[in-house]
XYZ file of C-alpha atoms in Angstrom:
738
model
C 1.739 0.316 43.848
C -1.631 -1.410 43.916
C -1.842 -1.040 47.677
C -0.949 2.651 47.636
C -3.418 3.293 44.827
C -6.129 1.283 46.621
C -6.652 -0.816 43.482
C -7.485 -4.514 43.315
C -5.186 -7.256 42.091
C -6.989 -7.253 38.755
C -4.823 -4.281 37.737
C -1.532 -6.121 38.262
C -0.763 -6.127 34.548
C -1.050 -2.330 34.264
C 1.011 -1.864 37.418
C 3.755 -4.129 36.096
C 3.794 -2.328 32.761
C 4.042 1.059 34.494
C 6.930 -0.167 36.675
C 8.820 -1.357 33.598
C 8.117 1.939 31.858
C 9.499 3.988 34.784
C 12.535 1.710 35.190
C 13.441 2.261 31.539
C 13.407 6.007 32.218
C 15.646 5.707 35.286
C 19.472 5.607 35.466
C 20.875 2.135 36.008
C 24.215 0.820 37.254
C 24.360 -1.727 34.443
C 24.683 1.146 31.949
C 27.127 3.184 34.073
C 24.380 5.503 35.216
C 22.800 5.955 31.802
C 19.078 5.643 31.018
C 17.916 2.494 29.110
C 15.513 4.413 26.857
C 18.234 6.871 25.864
C 20.650 4.046 25.038
C 18.036 2.040 23.116
C 16.446 4.812 21.043
C 19.300 7.336 20.977
C 17.036 10.170 22.125
C 16.900 12.305 25.265
C 14.244 11.317 27.772
C 11.658 13.543 29.427
C 9.977 13.203 32.809
C 7.367 15.945 32.572
C 4.637 13.507 31.571
C 5.009 11.167 34.573
C 1.991 10.924 36.907
C 1.018 9.119 40.137
C -0.226 5.611 39.398
C -3.866 5.068 40.392
C -4.690 8.731 40.856
C -7.967 10.365 39.934
C -8.159 11.966 36.496
C -10.650 13.566 34.125
C -10.608 12.517 30.464
C -11.999 14.808 27.779
C -14.956 13.430 25.828
C -14.679 14.135 22.070
C -17.380 16.161 20.369
C -18.576 13.237 18.290
C -19.332 11.230 21.460
C -21.467 13.805 23.250
C -24.232 16.263 22.606
C -24.169 19.975 23.252
C -25.508 19.770 26.833
C -23.541 16.681 27.928
C -20.561 16.902 30.258
C -17.223 17.354 28.518
C -15.203 14.971 30.676
C -15.519 11.749 32.619
C -13.943 10.680 35.904
C -11.384 7.900 35.508
C -8.393 6.253 37.150
C -4.884 6.706 35.743
C -3.330 3.267 35.174
C -0.388 3.710 32.813
C 1.250 5.188 29.722
C 0.698 4.647 26.050
C 4.290 3.584 25.297
C 4.237 2.958 21.534
C 0.634 4.165 21.556
C -0.377 7.743 22.176
C -1.226 9.465 25.449
C -2.230 8.072 28.827
C -4.122 4.915 29.762
C -7.123 5.612 31.982
C -9.793 3.288 33.344
C -13.468 4.254 33.434
C -14.964 2.253 36.363
C -18.545 3.050 35.390
C -18.503 1.885 31.765
C -15.658 -0.573 32.358
C -13.591 0.893 29.541
C -9.919 1.475 28.994
C -9.428 4.931 27.476
C -6.330 6.174 25.694
C -6.154 9.952 25.482
C -3.735 12.881 25.449
C -6.268 15.315 26.846
C -6.330 14.425 30.535
C -6.558 16.459 33.749
C -4.946 14.782 36.782
C -5.746 15.040 40.510
C -2.675 13.238 41.801
C -3.454 13.556 45.527
C -6.703 11.561 45.280
C -7.147 7.785 44.987
C -10.341 5.735 44.743
C -10.582 5.426 48.516
C -10.126 9.173 49.049
C -12.650 9.967 46.318
C -15.233 7.778 48.056
C -14.586 9.445 51.375
C -15.120 12.862 49.812
C -18.362 11.669 48.196
C -19.552 10.021 51.398
C -19.932 6.457 52.406
C -23.525 6.449 51.187
C -22.774 7.272 47.569
C -25.723 6.113 45.551
C -25.368 4.463 42.216
C -28.722 4.734 40.521
C -28.747 2.718 37.337
C -26.100 4.275 35.127
C -25.809 7.566 37.072
C -23.195 8.484 39.667
C -22.331 11.779 41.342
C -18.898 12.974 40.335
C -16.776 15.648 41.899
C -16.656 18.840 39.872
C -13.807 19.163 37.392
C -10.842 20.586 39.305
C -9.552 24.039 38.616
C -6.061 24.930 37.527
C -4.971 25.401 41.161
C -5.655 21.812 42.256
C -4.973 19.862 39.074
C -2.102 18.864 36.860
C -2.679 18.910 33.139
C -1.580 16.334 30.635
C -0.671 17.034 27.043
C -3.736 18.709 25.595
C -2.248 19.532 22.212
C -4.649 17.176 20.548
C -8.154 16.432 21.724
C -10.687 14.660 19.612
C -8.141 13.039 17.306
C -6.091 11.531 20.138
C -8.888 9.911 22.121
C -9.719 6.255 21.878
C -11.986 3.897 23.811
C -11.216 0.260 24.462
C -14.319 -1.546 25.689
C -14.465 -4.006 28.524
C -11.008 -4.057 30.095
C -11.722 -6.031 33.269
C -8.368 -7.733 33.686
C -6.140 -5.218 31.921
C -3.098 -6.901 30.483
C -0.460 -5.359 28.217
C 0.173 -8.743 26.688
C -2.879 -8.202 24.495
C -1.789 -7.621 20.898
C -1.667 -4.071 19.648
C -4.418 -4.588 17.123
C -6.941 -5.580 19.765
C -9.230 -2.723 20.693
C -11.408 -4.868 22.937
C -9.982 -6.470 26.060
C -11.785 -9.456 27.518
C -13.863 -8.819 30.628
C -12.507 -9.875 33.979
C -13.334 -13.318 35.133
C -12.498 -13.297 38.784
C -12.861 -10.171 40.888
C -12.781 -11.022 44.548
C -15.866 -9.833 46.399
C -15.327 -7.162 48.925
C -12.106 -5.869 47.345
C -13.828 -2.917 45.714
C -16.750 -0.814 46.955
C -18.789 2.120 45.684
C -17.057 3.193 42.466
C -15.420 -0.180 42.080
C -18.728 -2.003 42.426
C -19.636 -0.402 39.140
C -16.963 -2.549 37.551
C -19.288 -5.521 37.822
C -22.101 -3.743 36.035
C -22.860 -4.769 32.484
C -22.098 -2.075 29.927
C -24.960 -0.413 28.159
C -25.534 -1.327 24.527
C -27.510 0.755 22.106
C -30.847 -0.758 21.107
C -31.592 1.897 18.530
C -32.629 0.522 15.162
C -30.283 1.479 12.356
C -32.131 2.991 9.422
C -30.823 3.835 5.980
C -30.838 7.418 4.799
C -34.136 8.638 3.362
C -32.601 11.868 2.155
C -30.059 10.161 -0.080
C -31.481 7.080 -1.751
C -29.238 4.180 -2.625
C -29.464 5.072 -6.287
C -27.268 8.117 -5.655
C -24.217 6.089 -4.834
C -22.779 2.643 -4.405
C -19.944 1.428 -2.247
C -16.730 0.260 -3.805
C -16.777 -3.506 -4.151
C -14.172 -6.085 -5.036
C -13.874 -8.110 -8.190
C -15.224 -11.331 -6.676
C -11.994 -12.493 -5.046
C -12.237 -14.851 -2.035
C -11.695 -13.306 1.381
C -9.832 -16.184 3.003
C -8.673 -19.764 2.575
C -12.071 -21.263 3.363
C -13.724 -19.084 0.715
C -11.307 -20.581 -1.799
C -12.566 -24.093 -1.038
C -16.092 -23.049 -2.021
C -15.200 -20.695 -4.873
C -16.206 -21.321 -8.467
C -12.553 -20.834 -9.510
C -11.260 -23.107 -6.751
C -8.672 -24.858 -8.918
C -7.201 -21.575 -10.188
C -6.896 -20.130 -6.689
C -5.330 -23.290 -5.263
C -2.810 -23.294 -8.100
C -1.999 -19.653 -7.317
C -1.443 -20.562 -3.655
C 0.897 -23.392 -4.638
C 2.824 -21.008 -6.888
C 3.225 -18.621 -3.973
C 4.458 -21.377 -1.664
C 6.915 -22.576 -4.312
C 8.286 -19.031 -4.565
C 8.679 -18.902 -0.796
C 10.560 -22.196 -0.728
C 12.698 -21.229 -3.722
C 13.834 -18.068 -1.955
C 14.430 -19.891 1.365
C 12.057 -17.467 2.990
C 11.640 -19.419 6.248
C 12.640 -22.524 8.191
C 10.384 -24.676 10.359
C 11.609 -24.589 13.973
C 10.373 -24.973 17.520
C 9.146 -21.693 18.968
C 11.706 -20.492 21.539
C 10.389 -19.817 24.995
C 9.237 -16.259 25.507
C 9.107 -15.372 21.799
C 6.040 -13.953 20.117
C 4.543 -15.550 17.017
C 3.061 -13.447 14.214
C -0.073 -14.494 12.369
C -0.602 -14.433 8.609
C -3.376 -14.562 6.028
C -3.893 -15.248 2.359
C -4.741 -12.302 0.103
C -6.284 -12.998 -3.275
C -6.415 -10.716 -6.309
C -7.464 -11.005 -9.932
C -4.861 -9.456 -12.216
C -6.496 -7.756 -15.199
C -5.270 -6.315 -18.464
C -7.431 -4.477 -20.978
C -10.485 -5.451 -18.948
C -9.771 -9.203 -19.108
C -8.610 -11.511 -16.322
C -4.957 -12.274 -16.892
C -3.941 -14.125 -13.749
C -5.189 -15.404 -10.382
C -2.782 -14.064 -7.757
C -2.439 -15.392 -4.209
C -0.096 -13.776 -1.715
C 0.876 -14.786 1.815
C 0.881 -11.709 4.038
C 2.171 -11.383 7.596
C 0.043 -9.437 10.064
C 2.787 -6.955 10.800
C 0.711 -4.842 13.182
C 1.837 -7.227 15.925
C 5.474 -6.161 15.558
C 7.179 -4.019 18.180
C 9.515 -1.187 17.236
C 13.083 -1.744 18.338
C 12.485 -5.489 18.686
C 10.920 -6.737 15.467
C 11.811 -3.770 13.232
C 13.674 -0.471 13.101
C 13.603 1.587 9.881
C 10.618 1.123 7.577
C 10.891 4.018 5.107
C 11.224 3.116 1.441
C 10.987 5.551 -1.513
C 8.976 5.057 -4.704
C 9.400 6.816 -8.014
C 7.530 10.106 -8.320
C 4.762 10.503 -10.854
C 6.547 13.583 -12.197
C 9.662 11.492 -12.858
C 7.650 8.916 -14.798
C 6.083 11.577 -17.007
C 9.437 13.313 -17.671
C 11.106 10.047 -18.698
C 8.175 9.039 -20.915
C 8.230 12.475 -22.534
C 11.945 12.041 -23.178
C 11.327 8.591 -24.666
C 8.672 9.975 -27.014
C 10.904 12.836 -28.193
C 14.043 10.719 -28.758
C 12.153 7.616 -29.963
C 13.608 5.464 -27.182
C 12.751 1.889 -26.292
C 10.411 1.424 -23.323
C 10.416 -1.998 -21.682
C 8.572 -3.147 -18.579
C 9.513 -5.696 -15.932
C 7.757 -7.061 -12.893
C 9.500 -8.598 -9.885
C 7.797 -11.737 -8.660
C 7.438 -11.696 -4.866
C 9.691 -8.641 -4.642
C 9.631 -8.370 -0.848
C 10.916 -11.933 -0.512
C 14.319 -10.784 -1.753
C 14.975 -8.556 1.241
C 17.225 -9.936 3.992
C 16.128 -9.773 7.624
C 18.334 -8.750 10.526
C 15.698 -9.365 13.181
C 14.619 -12.747 14.576
C 10.926 -13.090 13.621
C 8.627 -16.103 13.972
C 5.389 -16.721 12.071
C 2.703 -19.400 12.183
C 2.539 -21.876 9.313
C 0.437 -20.777 6.296
C -3.173 -21.863 6.442
C -3.784 -24.944 4.331
C -0.054 -25.752 4.041
C 0.783 -27.051 7.512
C 3.322 -29.889 7.361
C 1.973 -33.171 8.680
C 3.507 -34.174 11.983
C 4.986 -30.677 12.442
C 1.818 -28.676 13.031
C 3.189 -27.414 16.348
C 6.261 -25.873 14.726
C 6.546 -22.276 13.484
C 8.254 -20.485 10.604
C 11.459 -18.625 11.405
C 11.735 -15.940 8.730
C 15.035 -15.666 6.877
C 13.778 -13.218 4.236
C 11.291 -10.404 4.492
C 7.662 -11.141 3.691
C 4.726 -9.028 2.583
C 3.110 -7.374 5.583
C 6.267 -6.974 7.636
C 6.859 -3.349 8.501
C 10.456 -3.441 7.285
C 9.744 -5.442 4.104
C 9.649 -2.447 1.686
C 12.797 -1.026 3.221
C 14.758 -4.277 2.964
C 13.661 -4.838 -0.642
C 14.734 -1.339 -1.675
C 18.129 -1.695 0.011
C 18.713 -5.008 -1.744
C 17.725 -3.618 -5.151
C 19.732 -0.427 -4.658
C 22.892 -2.379 -3.869
C 22.370 -4.450 -7.022
C 21.982 -1.372 -9.253
C 25.108 0.213 -7.802
C 27.021 -2.993 -8.544
C 25.871 -2.684 -12.186
C 27.438 0.801 -12.441
C 24.114 2.615 -12.327
C 23.903 6.008 -10.649
C 20.996 6.999 -8.449
C 19.648 10.438 -9.375
C 19.685 13.105 -6.687
C 16.228 14.311 -7.622
C 14.569 10.894 -7.326
C 16.188 7.958 -5.531
C 14.121 5.447 -7.500
C 15.468 6.555 -10.879
C 18.778 4.991 -11.963
C 20.887 6.107 -14.934
C 23.868 4.552 -16.663
C 25.801 6.235 -19.440
C 27.869 4.157 -21.870
C 31.030 5.162 -23.710
C 29.340 5.327 -27.116
C 26.923 7.965 -25.820
C 24.020 5.621 -25.150
C 22.246 5.506 -21.832
C 19.703 3.463 -19.891
C 17.180 4.835 -17.410
C 15.433 2.519 -14.926
C 12.425 3.612 -12.853
C 11.364 1.559 -9.825
C 7.940 1.635 -8.166
C 8.070 -1.136 -5.535
C 8.065 -4.187 -7.844
C 7.206 -2.482 -11.160
C 10.032 -1.314 -13.433
C 10.302 0.749 -16.571
C 13.503 0.548 -18.589
C 14.105 3.310 -21.130
C 17.113 3.318 -23.451
C 18.485 3.679 -26.957
C 20.245 0.360 -27.469
C 18.113 -2.794 -27.384
C 21.149 -4.974 -26.639
C 22.009 -2.975 -23.534
C 18.420 -3.296 -22.327
C 18.416 -7.062 -22.868
C 21.729 -7.357 -21.021
C 20.227 -5.497 -18.042
C 17.188 -7.784 -18.105
C 19.429 -10.859 -17.997
C 21.408 -9.480 -15.053
C 18.202 -8.671 -13.181
C 16.810 -12.162 -13.834
C 19.950 -13.752 -12.388
C 19.495 -11.950 -9.068
C 15.711 -11.708 -8.844
C 12.716 -13.678 -10.022
C 11.583 -11.430 -12.870
C 8.725 -11.404 -15.332
C 9.458 -9.735 -18.662
C 6.366 -7.851 -19.818
C 7.937 -6.665 -23.072
C 7.034 -3.256 -24.435
C 5.425 -1.102 -21.778
C 1.645 -0.900 -22.105
C 0.510 -0.162 -18.558
C 2.150 1.415 -15.535
C 0.412 2.118 -12.214
C -3.054 2.056 -13.752
C -2.057 4.291 -16.679
C -2.261 3.009 -20.235
C 0.716 3.807 -22.491
C -0.019 4.215 -26.194
C 2.684 5.038 -28.760
C 2.891 6.058 -32.396
C 6.600 5.922 -33.108
C 6.160 7.121 -36.676
C 4.668 10.375 -35.439
C 6.886 10.482 -32.346
C 3.886 10.634 -30.005
C 3.113 8.962 -26.695
C -0.172 9.106 -24.772
C -0.923 8.428 -21.109
C -4.554 7.528 -20.410
C -6.722 6.408 -17.478
C -9.909 5.775 -19.418
C -10.456 2.271 -18.033
C -9.791 3.434 -14.479
C -12.216 6.350 -14.777
C -14.923 4.098 -16.221
C -14.537 1.668 -13.302
C -14.767 4.518 -10.794
C -17.901 5.893 -12.459
C -19.487 2.463 -12.357
C -18.593 1.965 -8.700
C -20.329 5.183 -7.742
C -23.298 4.599 -10.045
C -22.370 7.559 -12.249
C -21.615 5.694 -15.467
C -24.963 6.682 -16.969
C -24.958 10.241 -15.649
C -25.416 13.189 -17.988
C -21.996 14.640 -18.938
C -21.089 18.270 -18.245
C -18.467 20.413 -19.942
C -16.677 21.947 -16.922
C -15.062 20.371 -13.825
C -17.174 22.515 -11.504
C -19.972 24.944 -12.270
C -19.849 28.531 -11.089
C -22.984 28.173 -8.962
C -21.103 25.983 -6.479
C -19.996 28.180 -3.563
C -18.591 25.602 -1.184
C -17.825 26.526 2.410
C -18.041 25.162 5.954
C -21.525 26.604 6.395
C -22.750 23.729 4.216
C -21.355 21.127 6.636
C -23.882 19.193 8.758
C -24.527 20.713 12.176
C -27.241 18.538 13.686
C -26.979 14.885 14.617
C -29.671 14.024 12.088
C -27.756 15.691 9.252
C -24.540 13.935 10.267
C -26.291 10.575 10.381
C -27.731 11.126 6.915
C -24.304 11.939 5.495
C -22.571 9.057 7.300
C -23.786 6.536 4.719
C -22.357 8.459 1.767
C -18.902 7.261 0.565
C -17.491 10.777 0.336
C -13.918 9.913 1.357
C -13.779 6.957 -1.019
C -14.963 9.135 -3.889
C -12.350 11.802 -3.158
C -9.629 9.160 -3.035
C -10.665 7.799 -6.423
C -10.699 11.292 -7.936
C -7.357 12.153 -6.393
C -5.554 9.228 -8.044
C -6.820 10.318 -11.462
C -5.777 13.891 -10.690
C -2.192 13.092 -9.670
C -1.654 10.723 -12.600
C -3.026 12.170 -15.839
C -5.722 14.771 -15.163
C -4.412 18.216 -14.173
C -7.722 19.715 -15.322
C -9.468 18.484 -12.150
C -6.671 19.461 -9.742
C -8.423 22.591 -8.489
C -11.863 21.081 -7.976
C -10.476 18.011 -6.206
C -8.512 20.327 -3.920
C -11.713 22.232 -3.096
C -13.930 19.239 -2.278
C -11.164 17.524 -0.271
C -11.223 20.381 2.275
C -14.436 18.975 3.725
C -13.463 15.339 4.188
C -13.999 15.442 7.938
C -17.602 16.648 7.757
C -19.041 16.813 4.226
C -22.479 18.205 3.498
C -25.031 17.625 0.740
C -23.722 20.486 -1.411
C -20.199 19.059 -1.159
C -21.458 15.660 -2.311
C -23.323 17.338 -5.184
C -20.037 18.958 -6.236
C -18.311 15.555 -6.213
C -21.055 14.107 -8.409
C -20.601 17.063 -10.759
C -16.913 16.153 -11.107
C -17.936 12.585 -11.925
C -20.246 13.927 -14.612
C -17.353 15.924 -16.076
C -15.173 12.805 -16.136
C -18.042 10.937 -17.745
C -17.762 13.211 -20.784
C -13.961 13.485 -20.819
C -12.837 9.957 -19.899
C -10.906 9.666 -23.173
C -8.698 12.684 -22.409
C -5.045 11.749 -22.070
C -1.663 13.399 -21.706
C 0.233 13.647 -24.975
C 4.027 13.843 -25.229
C 6.153 14.164 -28.313
C 7.146 17.759 -28.914
C 10.396 18.053 -30.837
C 11.679 20.485 -28.214
C 12.951 18.969 -24.970
C 12.172 22.142 -23.097
C 11.042 22.421 -19.482
C 8.677 25.357 -18.935
C 6.640 26.456 -15.928
C 3.464 28.461 -15.340
C 2.094 29.971 -12.142
C -1.192 31.627 -11.268
C -3.314 32.531 -8.256
C -6.942 33.054 -7.288
C -6.993 35.971 -4.875
C -8.956 35.258 -1.651
C -11.053 32.579 -3.334
C -11.497 30.536 -0.152
C -14.824 31.560 1.448
C -13.874 30.189 4.876
C -10.480 31.742 5.589
C -10.156 34.162 2.638
C -6.899 32.503 1.629
C -5.701 32.531 -1.961
C -5.197 29.468 -4.146
C -1.721 28.962 -5.617
C -1.153 26.851 -8.687
C 1.744 25.832 -10.874
C 2.112 23.591 -13.896
C 5.219 22.442 -15.780
C 5.417 21.054 -19.292
C 8.126 18.962 -20.933
C 8.169 17.572 -24.453
C 4.723 19.028 -25.108
C 2.863 17.560 -22.122
C 2.279 18.372 -18.455
C 4.720 16.631 -16.102
C 4.071 18.351 -12.762
C 1.185 20.388 -11.330
C -0.291 21.531 -8.048
C -3.284 23.511 -6.766
C -3.528 24.297 -3.050
C -4.426 27.010 -0.561
C -1.652 29.359 0.523
C -0.509 29.075 4.121
C -1.135 32.748 4.858
C -3.716 35.371 3.958
C -2.357 37.586 1.175
C -3.084 41.306 1.511
C -2.869 42.059 -2.201
C -2.924 40.396 -5.590
C 0.778 41.158 -5.995
C 1.587 39.365 -2.759
C -0.531 36.357 -3.699
C 1.083 36.109 -7.156
C 4.524 36.485 -5.575
C 3.869 33.605 -3.188
C 2.569 31.410 -6.025
C 5.660 32.165 -8.126
C 7.880 31.187 -5.196
C 6.207 27.795 -4.858
C 6.575 27.253 -8.612
C 10.255 28.202 -8.444
C 10.951 25.522 -5.825
C 9.377 22.880 -8.054
C 11.325 24.211 -11.047
C 14.650 23.771 -9.251
C 13.792 20.177 -8.395
C 12.829 19.425 -12.005
C 15.957 21.197 -13.224
C 18.118 19.012 -11.006
C 16.287 15.878 -12.105
C 16.586 16.472 -15.864
C 20.247 17.402 -15.350
C 20.819 14.009 -13.690
C 19.322 12.442 -16.816
C 21.938 14.211 -18.929
C 19.694 16.987 -20.279
C 20.337 20.701 -20.133
C 18.894 23.927 -21.502
C 20.153 27.492 -21.474
C 17.365 29.036 -19.419
C 14.624 27.728 -17.169
C 11.601 30.007 -17.344
C 8.465 30.332 -15.234
C 5.669 32.360 -16.807
C 3.514 34.586 -14.630
C 0.666 36.909 -15.657
C 1.399 39.513 -12.946
C 3.937 42.169 -13.893
C 3.966 43.600 -10.380
C 4.967 40.204 -8.929
C 7.792 39.969 -11.484
C 8.995 43.459 -10.512
C 8.826 42.539 -6.836
C 11.004 39.474 -7.448
C 13.690 41.644 -9.084
C 13.552 44.803 -6.942
C 14.173 44.776 -3.200
C 13.314 48.468 -2.886
C 9.681 47.592 -2.188
C 10.627 46.734 1.381
C 8.255 49.167 3.048
C 5.264 47.664 1.236
C 6.319 44.049 1.464
C 8.067 43.733 4.815
C 5.171 41.674 6.162
C 5.782 38.926 3.570
C 7.385 35.843 5.068
C 11.142 35.495 4.566
C 10.646 32.076 2.958
C 9.008 33.719 -0.064
C 11.763 36.273 -0.581
C 14.009 33.309 -1.427
C 12.690 33.795 -4.961
C 14.785 36.974 -5.315
C 17.968 35.074 -4.486
C 17.136 32.342 -6.986
C 16.604 34.909 -9.747
C 19.735 36.871 -8.816
C 21.765 33.646 -8.953
C 20.304 33.012 -12.446
C 18.892 29.672 -11.409
C 15.674 30.521 -13.252
C 13.793 33.377 -14.897
C 10.368 34.835 -14.226
C 8.637 36.200 -17.339
C 5.326 37.825 -18.168
C 2.634 35.933 -20.015
C -0.862 36.915 -21.037
C -3.653 35.448 -18.937
C -5.190 33.768 -21.992
C -1.953 31.825 -22.529
C -1.491 30.823 -18.896
C -2.198 27.096 -18.575
C -2.552 27.263 -14.783
C -5.720 29.359 -15.014
C -7.821 26.170 -14.772
C -5.967 25.149 -11.583
C -7.065 28.162 -9.553
C -10.771 28.721 -10.183
C -13.941 27.507 -11.877
C -13.651 28.185 -15.606
C -15.886 28.138 -18.656
C -16.018 25.418 -21.288
C -13.978 27.487 -23.746
C -11.303 28.223 -21.131
C -10.961 24.617 -20.002
C -10.479 23.516 -23.610
C -7.829 26.182 -24.170
C -5.898 25.244 -21.039
C -6.165 21.542 -21.846
C -4.603 22.126 -25.250
C -1.758 24.112 -23.676
C -0.792 21.211 -21.374
C -1.112 18.433 -23.944
C -4.516 17.038 -22.927
C -6.294 15.574 -25.932
C -7.973 12.413 -27.176
C -5.907 9.689 -28.771
């Protein structure tokens, strides 16, 4: 292969990898004519993507790596396939880079030698410039998969000796150390050139001073083992590390063995975290984590999916507990992932600082899953699920992390699982204690008593009044402090009407992009989004709007984010309140017709209440452009109906039922359209998926009823509203101050 491609011996690793890749796609006698890849993965194989090794190719240069007048592609050499990675592997002989990309144009009849002949024997390399052949036309080129361009393009600097044995997390491959002179000429002589490095001085933004924002920082935890040795809380951290190692030994997590020949060893690291409660440090936590990015699919792991309990499920169960005055207990699983059994044979280096004397050369053979392994969450969930089934608990169909058990006397217990955090809700204290004892026998548990916090949400109860509040005040205050907005002037609305956000406000010049690059826009959106999905439906619409510009935010977009922070500054004490005497599930839907200035799409919104408080909500752009208000309202009602059926199924699994399930809509024409199919001539363009609503109503799965706009709680989820309107909607969904 190297000889035919006119490549030097330095590319032997890529050639070997390509040979193995092609062999695995070829029928073999050992498998009775079957293909190894099809047998291993259970999927049909394709050969359309195969190309001639060592051929000339042109790789697309992403927009963010070139200016307007720069060339859009660079001449490279095809040297292999991405395998578990994306796209093709191409070598840039000028910049000495390995490039992975899906957007590649191939010239399979040309090699390096033939390219040089076409360019002439006197090809001049002047500094960093070289004359390339023009990009081939469709008639003389073969195209790769160009479905993705900028997103699927990655540079790996300095390949030199290109070797697939380099770990997957390494983006930089060491430069070659021994190229024989005379093996490569012209283009290949450029391999020996030193890559250019930018000497431009990095300057901070003058347009956005540092006072406008701050980056998210940690709580003073050490970064690694050596930081622990010099930390002011050294003794506490070392004790935490010993506790972690004792847990590992107690669970027989690994055995010290000699590393078998040909096996790969995974690295690990210590992760340190201060556990806090009510703003005070509760515990120093140290955790040993495996660097699972070095694992290979099909060898070191297979399935990795593991469910977690939905936020909507948590709110429904807490609302039920408030209404029926149920007990709410909380448990935490110590080293939860250590309880999962491993099927694969995995080896890990000894933990830093805990190497056994005289056995430093030995490695840890994992018997149980460990944090960081790709399959660890999956194995833990399977282990816990089998335990709950053995205890006669039933997994709900609506949420696979909610377990229910009904007793003969009419009592019941509900358990919610979010990785290693558990909420137990029930009527009988004895039954709850019995479940705790059974859990402690099988897992290392920590009983936290009455639930006070869950996933960053504070739980406050007044059992005499039958009320329960969910709050994120502490979380919001920390976020405001992180972004230097804790002293900002509060505002009364999530977003003012003068904000008209669109793509025109995105940076267009390199200077504008550089100025915005230092602003933590994505981090701010992420912080806002967690508050929105947990307890704050009032900011759902505005967070949806500002998140549309994550890829290229402008100054006006950042100003809108800071406005949201100012709103949270004045409403940080708002919390969801549950405790209505009626255990009724109700839904609301609304729409903002063509509110999106970029694509003129409408914004759909729905919100569901249970036991007096909001349990599920959503605000998002519709997938199509509605041609009328009726059509937009009809689409929004359909999305709400799908969520209603899921909630209906979930509460039914909990043992609850009601005569009718109603969604309120403020558009009479949309209600008529859902009941009358005679509007076909005016609505035939509407997607079939939305006409499913008619079938659901005909089957009496739910009802769609008219409601006045002033009583529609979803109004605040579709558009910018006034102070009076936001207060009205907040009261309708149970948002108040405790």
